[in-house]
mmCIF file of C-alpha atoms in Angstrom:
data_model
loop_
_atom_site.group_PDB
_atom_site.id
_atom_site.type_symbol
_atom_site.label_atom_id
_atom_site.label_comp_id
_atom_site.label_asym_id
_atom_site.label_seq_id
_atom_site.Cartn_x
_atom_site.Cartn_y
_atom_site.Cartn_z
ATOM 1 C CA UNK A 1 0.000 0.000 0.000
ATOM 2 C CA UNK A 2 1.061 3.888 -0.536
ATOM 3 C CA UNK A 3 2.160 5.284 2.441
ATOM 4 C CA UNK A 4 0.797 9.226 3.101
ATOM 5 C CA UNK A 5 2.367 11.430 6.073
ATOM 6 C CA UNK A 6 0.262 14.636 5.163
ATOM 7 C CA UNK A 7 -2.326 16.049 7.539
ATOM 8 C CA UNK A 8 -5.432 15.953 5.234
ATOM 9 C CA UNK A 9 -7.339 13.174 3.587
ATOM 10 C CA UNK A 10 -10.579 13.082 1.692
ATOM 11 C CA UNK A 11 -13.568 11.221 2.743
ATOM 12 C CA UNK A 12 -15.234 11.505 -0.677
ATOM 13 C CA UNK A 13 -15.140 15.208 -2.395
ATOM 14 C CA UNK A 14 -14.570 16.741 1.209
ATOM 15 C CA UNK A 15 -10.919 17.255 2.511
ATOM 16 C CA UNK A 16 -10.840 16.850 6.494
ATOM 17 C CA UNK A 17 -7.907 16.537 9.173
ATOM 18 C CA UNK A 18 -5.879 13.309 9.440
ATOM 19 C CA UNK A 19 -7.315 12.268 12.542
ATOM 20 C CA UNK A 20 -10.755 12.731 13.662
ATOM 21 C CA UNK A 21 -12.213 13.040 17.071
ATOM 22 C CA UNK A 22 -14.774 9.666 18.617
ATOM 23 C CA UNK A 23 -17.148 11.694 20.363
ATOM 24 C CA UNK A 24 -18.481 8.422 22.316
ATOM 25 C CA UNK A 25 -17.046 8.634 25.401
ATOM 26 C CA UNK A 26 -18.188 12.099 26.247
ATOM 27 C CA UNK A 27 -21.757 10.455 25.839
ATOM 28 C CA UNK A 28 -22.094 7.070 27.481
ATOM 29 C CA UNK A 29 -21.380 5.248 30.844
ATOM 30 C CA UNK A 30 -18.691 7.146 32.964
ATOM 31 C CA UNK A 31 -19.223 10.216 30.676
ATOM 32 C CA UNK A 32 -17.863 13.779 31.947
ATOM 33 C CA UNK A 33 -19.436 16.829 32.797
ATOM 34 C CA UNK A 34 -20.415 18.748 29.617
ATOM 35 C CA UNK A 35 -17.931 21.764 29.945
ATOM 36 C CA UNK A 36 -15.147 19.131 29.872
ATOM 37 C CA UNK A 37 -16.401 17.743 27.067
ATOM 38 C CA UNK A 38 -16.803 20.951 25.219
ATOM 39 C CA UNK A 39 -13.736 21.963 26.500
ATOM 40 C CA UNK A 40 -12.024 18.813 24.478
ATOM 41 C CA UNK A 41 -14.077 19.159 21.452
ATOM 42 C CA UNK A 42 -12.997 23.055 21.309
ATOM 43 C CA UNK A 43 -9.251 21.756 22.121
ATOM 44 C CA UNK A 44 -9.759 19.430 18.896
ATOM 45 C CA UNK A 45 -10.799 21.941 17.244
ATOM 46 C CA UNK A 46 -7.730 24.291 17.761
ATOM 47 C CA UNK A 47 -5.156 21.690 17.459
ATOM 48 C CA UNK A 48 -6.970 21.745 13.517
ATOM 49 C CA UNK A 49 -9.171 18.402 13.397
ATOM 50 C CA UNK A 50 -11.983 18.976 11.493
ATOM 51 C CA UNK A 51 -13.928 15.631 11.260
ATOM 52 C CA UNK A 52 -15.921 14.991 14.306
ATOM 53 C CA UNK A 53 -17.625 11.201 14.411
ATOM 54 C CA UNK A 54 -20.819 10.442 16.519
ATOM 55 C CA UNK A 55 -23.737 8.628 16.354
ATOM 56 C CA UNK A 56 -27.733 8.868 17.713
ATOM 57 C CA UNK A 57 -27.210 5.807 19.974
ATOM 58 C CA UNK A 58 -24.208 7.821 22.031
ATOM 59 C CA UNK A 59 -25.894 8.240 24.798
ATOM 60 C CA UNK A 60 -27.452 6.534 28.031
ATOM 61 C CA UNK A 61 -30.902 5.421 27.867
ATOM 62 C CA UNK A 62 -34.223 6.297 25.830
ATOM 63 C CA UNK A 63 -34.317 9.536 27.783
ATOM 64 C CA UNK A 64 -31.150 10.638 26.361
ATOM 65 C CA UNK A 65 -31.666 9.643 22.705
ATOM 66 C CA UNK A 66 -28.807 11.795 20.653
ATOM 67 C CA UNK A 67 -26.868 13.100 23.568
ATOM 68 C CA UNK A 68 -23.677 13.058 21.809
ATOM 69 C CA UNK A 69 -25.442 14.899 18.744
ATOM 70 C CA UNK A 70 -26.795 17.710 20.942
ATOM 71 C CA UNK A 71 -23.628 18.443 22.311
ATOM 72 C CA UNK A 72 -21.371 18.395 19.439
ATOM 73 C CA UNK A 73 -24.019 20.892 18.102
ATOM 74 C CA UNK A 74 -23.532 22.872 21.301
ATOM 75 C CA UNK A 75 -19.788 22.895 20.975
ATOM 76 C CA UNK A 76 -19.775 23.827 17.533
ATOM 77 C CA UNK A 77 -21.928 27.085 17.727
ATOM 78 C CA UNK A 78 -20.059 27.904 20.530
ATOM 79 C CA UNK A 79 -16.775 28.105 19.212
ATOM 80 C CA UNK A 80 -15.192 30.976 18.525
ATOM 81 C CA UNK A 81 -13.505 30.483 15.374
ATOM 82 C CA UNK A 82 -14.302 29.118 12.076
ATOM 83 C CA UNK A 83 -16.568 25.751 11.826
ATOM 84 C CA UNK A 84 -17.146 25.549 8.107
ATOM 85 C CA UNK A 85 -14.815 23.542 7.562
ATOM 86 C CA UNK A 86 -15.690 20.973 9.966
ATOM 87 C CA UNK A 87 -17.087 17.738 8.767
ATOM 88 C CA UNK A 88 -19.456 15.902 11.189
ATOM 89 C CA UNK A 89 -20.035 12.354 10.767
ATOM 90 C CA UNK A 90 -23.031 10.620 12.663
ATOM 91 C CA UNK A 91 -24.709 7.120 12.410
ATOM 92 C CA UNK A 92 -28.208 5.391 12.137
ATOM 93 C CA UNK A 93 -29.255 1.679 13.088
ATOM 94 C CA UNK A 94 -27.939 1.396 16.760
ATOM 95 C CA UNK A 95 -30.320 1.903 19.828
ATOM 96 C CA UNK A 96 -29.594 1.641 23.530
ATOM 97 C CA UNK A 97 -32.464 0.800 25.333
ATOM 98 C CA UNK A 98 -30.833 1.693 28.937
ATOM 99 C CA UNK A 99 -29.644 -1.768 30.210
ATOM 100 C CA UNK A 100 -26.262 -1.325 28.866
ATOM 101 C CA UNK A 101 -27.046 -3.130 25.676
ATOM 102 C CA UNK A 102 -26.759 -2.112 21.935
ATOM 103 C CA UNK A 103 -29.773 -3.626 20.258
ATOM 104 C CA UNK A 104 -30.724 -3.071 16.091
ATOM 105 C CA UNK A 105 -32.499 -1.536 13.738
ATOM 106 C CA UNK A 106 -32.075 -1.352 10.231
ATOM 107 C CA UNK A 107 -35.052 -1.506 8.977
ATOM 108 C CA UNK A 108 -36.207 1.117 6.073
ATOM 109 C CA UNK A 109 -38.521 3.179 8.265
ATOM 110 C CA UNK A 110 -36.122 3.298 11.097
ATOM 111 C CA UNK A 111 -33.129 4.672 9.535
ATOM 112 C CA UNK A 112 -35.384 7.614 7.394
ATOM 113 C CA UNK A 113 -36.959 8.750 10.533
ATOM 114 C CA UNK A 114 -33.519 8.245 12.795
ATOM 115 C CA UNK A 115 -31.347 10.798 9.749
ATOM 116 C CA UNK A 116 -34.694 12.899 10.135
ATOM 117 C CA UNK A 117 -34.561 12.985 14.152
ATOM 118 C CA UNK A 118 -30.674 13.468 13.837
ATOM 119 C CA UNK A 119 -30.868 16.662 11.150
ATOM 120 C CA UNK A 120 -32.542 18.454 13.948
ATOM 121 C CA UNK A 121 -30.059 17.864 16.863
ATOM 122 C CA UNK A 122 -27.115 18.446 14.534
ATOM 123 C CA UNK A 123 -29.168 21.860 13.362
ATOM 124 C CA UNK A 124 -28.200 21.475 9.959
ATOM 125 C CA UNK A 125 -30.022 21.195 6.512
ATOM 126 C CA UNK A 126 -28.009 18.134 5.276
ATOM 127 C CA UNK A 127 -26.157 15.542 7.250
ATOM 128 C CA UNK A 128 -22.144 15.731 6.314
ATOM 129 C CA UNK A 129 -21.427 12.212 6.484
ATOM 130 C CA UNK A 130 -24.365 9.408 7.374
ATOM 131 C CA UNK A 131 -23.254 6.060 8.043
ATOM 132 C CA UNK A 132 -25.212 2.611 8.374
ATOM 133 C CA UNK A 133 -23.911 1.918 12.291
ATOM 134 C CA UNK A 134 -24.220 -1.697 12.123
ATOM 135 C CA UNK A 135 -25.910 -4.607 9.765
ATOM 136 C CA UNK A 136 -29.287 -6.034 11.267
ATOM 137 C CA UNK A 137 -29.597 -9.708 10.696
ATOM 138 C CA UNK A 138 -34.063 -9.014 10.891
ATOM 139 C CA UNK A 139 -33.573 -6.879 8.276
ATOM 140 C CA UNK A 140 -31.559 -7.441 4.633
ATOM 141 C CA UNK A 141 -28.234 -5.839 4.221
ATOM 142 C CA UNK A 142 -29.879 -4.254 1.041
ATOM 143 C CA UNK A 143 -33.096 -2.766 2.348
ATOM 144 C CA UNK A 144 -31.257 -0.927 4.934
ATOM 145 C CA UNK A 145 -28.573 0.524 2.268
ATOM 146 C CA UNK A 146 -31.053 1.303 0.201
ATOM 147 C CA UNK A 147 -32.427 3.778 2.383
ATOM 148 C CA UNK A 148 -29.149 5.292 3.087
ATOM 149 C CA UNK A 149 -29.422 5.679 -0.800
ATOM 150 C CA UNK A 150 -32.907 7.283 -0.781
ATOM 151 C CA UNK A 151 -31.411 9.839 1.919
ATOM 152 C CA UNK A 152 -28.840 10.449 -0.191
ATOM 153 C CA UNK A 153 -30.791 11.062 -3.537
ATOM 154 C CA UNK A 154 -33.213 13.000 -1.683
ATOM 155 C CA UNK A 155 -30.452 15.766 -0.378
ATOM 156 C CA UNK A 156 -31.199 15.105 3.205
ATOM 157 C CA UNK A 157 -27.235 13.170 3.334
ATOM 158 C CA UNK A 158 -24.373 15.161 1.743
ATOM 159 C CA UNK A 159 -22.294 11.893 1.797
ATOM 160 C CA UNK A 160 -23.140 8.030 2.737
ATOM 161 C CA UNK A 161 -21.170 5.514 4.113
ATOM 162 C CA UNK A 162 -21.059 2.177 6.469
ATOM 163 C CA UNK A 163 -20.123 0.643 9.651
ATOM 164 C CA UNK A 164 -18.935 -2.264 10.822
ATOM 165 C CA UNK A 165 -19.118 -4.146 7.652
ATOM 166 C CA UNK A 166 -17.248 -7.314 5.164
ATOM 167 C CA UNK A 167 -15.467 -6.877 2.033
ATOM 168 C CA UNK A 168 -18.817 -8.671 0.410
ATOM 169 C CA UNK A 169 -21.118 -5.634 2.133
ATOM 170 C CA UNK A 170 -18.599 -2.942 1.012
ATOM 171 C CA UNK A 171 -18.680 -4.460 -2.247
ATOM 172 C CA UNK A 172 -22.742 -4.348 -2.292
ATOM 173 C CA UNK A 173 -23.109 -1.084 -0.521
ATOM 174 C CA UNK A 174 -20.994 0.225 -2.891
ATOM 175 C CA UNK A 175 -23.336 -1.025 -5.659
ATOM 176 C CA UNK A 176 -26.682 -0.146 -4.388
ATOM 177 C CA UNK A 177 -25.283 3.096 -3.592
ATOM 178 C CA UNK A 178 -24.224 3.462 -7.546
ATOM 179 C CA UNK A 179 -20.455 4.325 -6.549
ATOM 180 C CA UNK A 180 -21.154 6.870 -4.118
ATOM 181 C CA UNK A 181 -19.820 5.307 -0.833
ATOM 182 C CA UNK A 182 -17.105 7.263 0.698
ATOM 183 C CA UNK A 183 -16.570 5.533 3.903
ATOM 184 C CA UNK A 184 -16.300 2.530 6.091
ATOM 185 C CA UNK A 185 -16.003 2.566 9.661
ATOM 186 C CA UNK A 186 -14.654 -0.581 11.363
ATOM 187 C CA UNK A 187 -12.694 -1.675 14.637
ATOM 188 C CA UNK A 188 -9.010 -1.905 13.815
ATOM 189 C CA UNK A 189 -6.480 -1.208 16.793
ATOM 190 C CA UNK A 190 -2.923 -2.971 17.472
ATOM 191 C CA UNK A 191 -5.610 -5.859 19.496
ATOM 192 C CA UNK A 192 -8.020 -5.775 16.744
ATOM 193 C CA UNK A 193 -6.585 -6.644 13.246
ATOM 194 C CA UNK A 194 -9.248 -8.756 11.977
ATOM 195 C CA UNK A 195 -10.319 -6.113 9.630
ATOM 196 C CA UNK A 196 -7.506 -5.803 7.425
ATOM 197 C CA UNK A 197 -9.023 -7.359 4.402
ATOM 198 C CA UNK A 198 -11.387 -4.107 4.694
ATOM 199 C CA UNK A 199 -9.074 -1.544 4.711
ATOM 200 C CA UNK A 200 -6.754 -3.629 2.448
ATOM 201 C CA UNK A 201 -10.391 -3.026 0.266
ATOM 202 C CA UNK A 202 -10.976 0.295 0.656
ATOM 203 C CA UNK A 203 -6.913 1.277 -0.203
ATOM 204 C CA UNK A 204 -7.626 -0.495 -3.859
ATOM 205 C CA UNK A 205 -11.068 1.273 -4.051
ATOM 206 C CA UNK A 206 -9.815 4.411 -2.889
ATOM 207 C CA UNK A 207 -12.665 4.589 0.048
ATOM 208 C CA UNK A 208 -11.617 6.103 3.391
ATOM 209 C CA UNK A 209 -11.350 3.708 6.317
ATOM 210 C CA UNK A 210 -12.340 4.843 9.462
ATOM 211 C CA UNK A 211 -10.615 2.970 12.433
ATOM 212 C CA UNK A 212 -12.808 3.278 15.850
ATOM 213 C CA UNK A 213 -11.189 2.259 19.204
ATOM 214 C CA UNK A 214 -7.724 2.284 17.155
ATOM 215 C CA UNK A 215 -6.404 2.662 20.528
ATOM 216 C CA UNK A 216 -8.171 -0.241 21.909
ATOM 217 C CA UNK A 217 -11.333 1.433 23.961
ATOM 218 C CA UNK A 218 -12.181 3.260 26.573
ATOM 219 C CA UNK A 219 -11.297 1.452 29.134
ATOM 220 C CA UNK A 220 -7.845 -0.503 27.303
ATOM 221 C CA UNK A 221 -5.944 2.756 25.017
ATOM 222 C CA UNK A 222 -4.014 3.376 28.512
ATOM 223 C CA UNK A 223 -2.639 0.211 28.775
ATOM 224 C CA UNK A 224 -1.893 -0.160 24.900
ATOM 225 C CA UNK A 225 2.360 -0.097 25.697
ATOM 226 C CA UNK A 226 1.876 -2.885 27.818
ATOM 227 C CA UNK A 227 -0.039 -4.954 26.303
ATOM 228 C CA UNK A 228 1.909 -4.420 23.004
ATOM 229 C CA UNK A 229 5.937 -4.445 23.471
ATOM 230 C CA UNK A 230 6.456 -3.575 19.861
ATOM 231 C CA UNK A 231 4.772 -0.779 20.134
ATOM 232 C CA UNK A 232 6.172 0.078 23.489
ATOM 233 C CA UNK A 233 9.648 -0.333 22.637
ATOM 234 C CA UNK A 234 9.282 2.204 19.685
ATOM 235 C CA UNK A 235 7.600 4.576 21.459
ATOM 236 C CA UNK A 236 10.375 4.877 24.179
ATOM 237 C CA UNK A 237 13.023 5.201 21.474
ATOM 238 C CA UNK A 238 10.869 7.905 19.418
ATOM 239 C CA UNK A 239 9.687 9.728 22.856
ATOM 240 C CA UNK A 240 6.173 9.791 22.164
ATOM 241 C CA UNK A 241 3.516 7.816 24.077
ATOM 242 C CA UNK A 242 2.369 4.318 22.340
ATOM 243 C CA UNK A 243 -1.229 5.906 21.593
ATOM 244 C CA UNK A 244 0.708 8.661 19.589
ATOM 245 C CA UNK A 245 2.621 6.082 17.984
ATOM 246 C CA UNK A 246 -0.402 3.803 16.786
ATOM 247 C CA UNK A 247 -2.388 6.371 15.025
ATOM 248 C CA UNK A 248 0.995 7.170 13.121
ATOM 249 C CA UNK A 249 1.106 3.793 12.098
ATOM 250 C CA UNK A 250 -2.209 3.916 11.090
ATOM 251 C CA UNK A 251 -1.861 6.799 8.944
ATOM 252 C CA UNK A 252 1.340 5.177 7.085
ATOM 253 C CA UNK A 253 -0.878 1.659 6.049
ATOM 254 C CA UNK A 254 -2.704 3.486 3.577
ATOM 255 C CA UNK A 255 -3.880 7.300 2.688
ATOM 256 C CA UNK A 256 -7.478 6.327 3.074
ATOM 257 C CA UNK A 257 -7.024 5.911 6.565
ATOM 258 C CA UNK A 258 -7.991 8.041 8.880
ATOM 259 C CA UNK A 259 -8.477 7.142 12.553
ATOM 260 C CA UNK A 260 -11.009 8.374 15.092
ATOM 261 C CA UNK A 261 -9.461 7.974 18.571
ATOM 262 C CA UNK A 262 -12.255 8.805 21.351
ATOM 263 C CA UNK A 263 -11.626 11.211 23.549
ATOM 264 C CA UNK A 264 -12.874 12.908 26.737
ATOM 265 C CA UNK A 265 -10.149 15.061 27.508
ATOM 266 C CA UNK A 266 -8.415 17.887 26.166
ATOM 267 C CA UNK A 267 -4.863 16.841 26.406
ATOM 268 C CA UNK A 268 -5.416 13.256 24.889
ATOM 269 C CA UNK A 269 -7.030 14.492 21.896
ATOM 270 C CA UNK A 270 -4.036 17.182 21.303
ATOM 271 C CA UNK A 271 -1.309 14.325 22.138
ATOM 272 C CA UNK A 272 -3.652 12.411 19.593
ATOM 273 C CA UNK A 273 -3.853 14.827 16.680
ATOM 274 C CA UNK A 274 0.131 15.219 17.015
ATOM 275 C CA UNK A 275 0.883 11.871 15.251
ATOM 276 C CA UNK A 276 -0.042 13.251 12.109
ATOM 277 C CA UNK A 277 3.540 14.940 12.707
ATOM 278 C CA UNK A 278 5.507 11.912 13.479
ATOM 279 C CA UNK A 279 6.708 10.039 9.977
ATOM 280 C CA UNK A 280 7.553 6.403 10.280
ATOM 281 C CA UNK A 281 10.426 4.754 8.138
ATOM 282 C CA UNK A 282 8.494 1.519 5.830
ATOM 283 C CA UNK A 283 11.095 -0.573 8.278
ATOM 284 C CA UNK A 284 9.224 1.156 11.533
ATOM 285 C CA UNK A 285 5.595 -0.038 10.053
ATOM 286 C CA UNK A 286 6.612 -3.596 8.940
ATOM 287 C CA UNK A 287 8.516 -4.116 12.523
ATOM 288 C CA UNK A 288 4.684 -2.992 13.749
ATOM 289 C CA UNK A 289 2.871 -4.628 11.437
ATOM 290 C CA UNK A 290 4.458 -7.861 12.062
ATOM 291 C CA UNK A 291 3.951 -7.403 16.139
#
């Protein structure tokens, strides 16, 4: 695969930053208070990201449908500088009913009135980026792109893409949607290579490839040196922290990929952002990529 070092990538026609900002953990379980949140969304911001990822279901119960929406749309008007530029990606077909479990929805119907419901929160008159969060096995992998593709034709999605999905899905997404997918948004993380043959897909295709959790979640990027010596060991002899060091190794795979690391802080999403500043030699990423 080409290898890319510079700080913007295209996700279809639109050119947006390198590395985008998860905006999931400022939205579910162990959540911060909103001006911390806002505070690390504005911090993103500043550093110069300018593709923001969420999704309807980012949030706690059925009280709190679109949490994460809401505030992103709060952060955004109240930022002082320039937000025209900033591309904001949301998703359709998750739900969280409030137990702590992620439960589906593809159908047709659902995913019209769910783009409808998040036009509003996001306060916008077409949707940046939509993306099908996550196949539903009630409801055929084509029905539910197809409406994706009647959102699109209908102006109410700027751009459509998928989540979660196989090289046969990208293949017939890509199809139904008559060449128009831009994106595909799928685990991939130094724990989590399973996915390869997707982005491997997208690079020949020339469709961006969204990594989520590429530092390993929530709960895991903090421990991502010790769990993985390789990258450890060249972290330590670079001086930058292992989670800096991932997303630059993310970045040299292919130039469709762009990674969205979650963040709830500030100061991770700036350390985060940096790595589109640290070049690795081919020898680096194969030493990685073997690990």
């Amino acid at each position: 695969m080409a290898t890319d070092t510079s700080t913007t990538r295209k996700i279809g026609d639109v050119q947006v930053s390198a590395i985008g900002l998860g905006g999931m953990p400022m939205s579910i379980e162990g959540r911060p208070d909103e001006s911390r949140s806002i505070a690390t969304i504005h911090a993103a911001l500043d550093a110069g990201i300018t593709l923001i990822d969420t999704a309807d279901a980012y949030h706690l119960d059925s009280s709190d449908i679109g949490h994460n929406e809401t505030l992103i749309a709060k952060a955004l008007s109240s930022y002082g500088g320039d937000t025209s530029g900033v591309l904001v990606a949301t998703k359709g077909g998750h739900l969280r009913p409030g137990d702590g479990a992620w439960t589906l929805d593809g159908s047709p119907k659902h995913l019209k009135q769910a783009a409808e419901d998040s036009l509003k929160r996001l306060g916008v008159d077409a949707i940046g980026l939509y993306q099908f969060h996550r196949p539903d096995p009630k409801t055929p992998y084509e029905e539910s792109v197809g409406a994706i593709r009647d959102l699109l034709d209908a102006g109410k999605i700027q751009q459509a893409g998928i989540s979660n999905a196989n090289p046969d899905q990208i293949r017939q997404a890509n199809e139904i949607l008559g060449g128009r997918l831009v994106s595909v948004q799928n685990q991939f993380s130094p724990a989590f290579r399973s996915s390869e043959p997707e982005l491997e897909l997208c690079d020949e295709l020339g469709i961006a490839f969204l990594p989520w959790s590429p530092l390993g979640g929530i709960s895991k990027a903090s421990d991502l040196g010790s769990k993985h010596p390789a990258f450890h060991q060249l972290a330590s002899e670079l001086d930058v922290s292992p989670q800096k060091l991932t997303l630059a190794w993310m970045l040299a795979k292919s130039p469709v990929v762009i990674p969205i690391p979650g963040s709830s802080r500030p100061e991770t999403i700036r350390d985060s952002y940096s790595a589109v500043d640290l070049t690795l030699t081919a020898d680096q990423v194969a030493t990685l990529d073997a690990s």
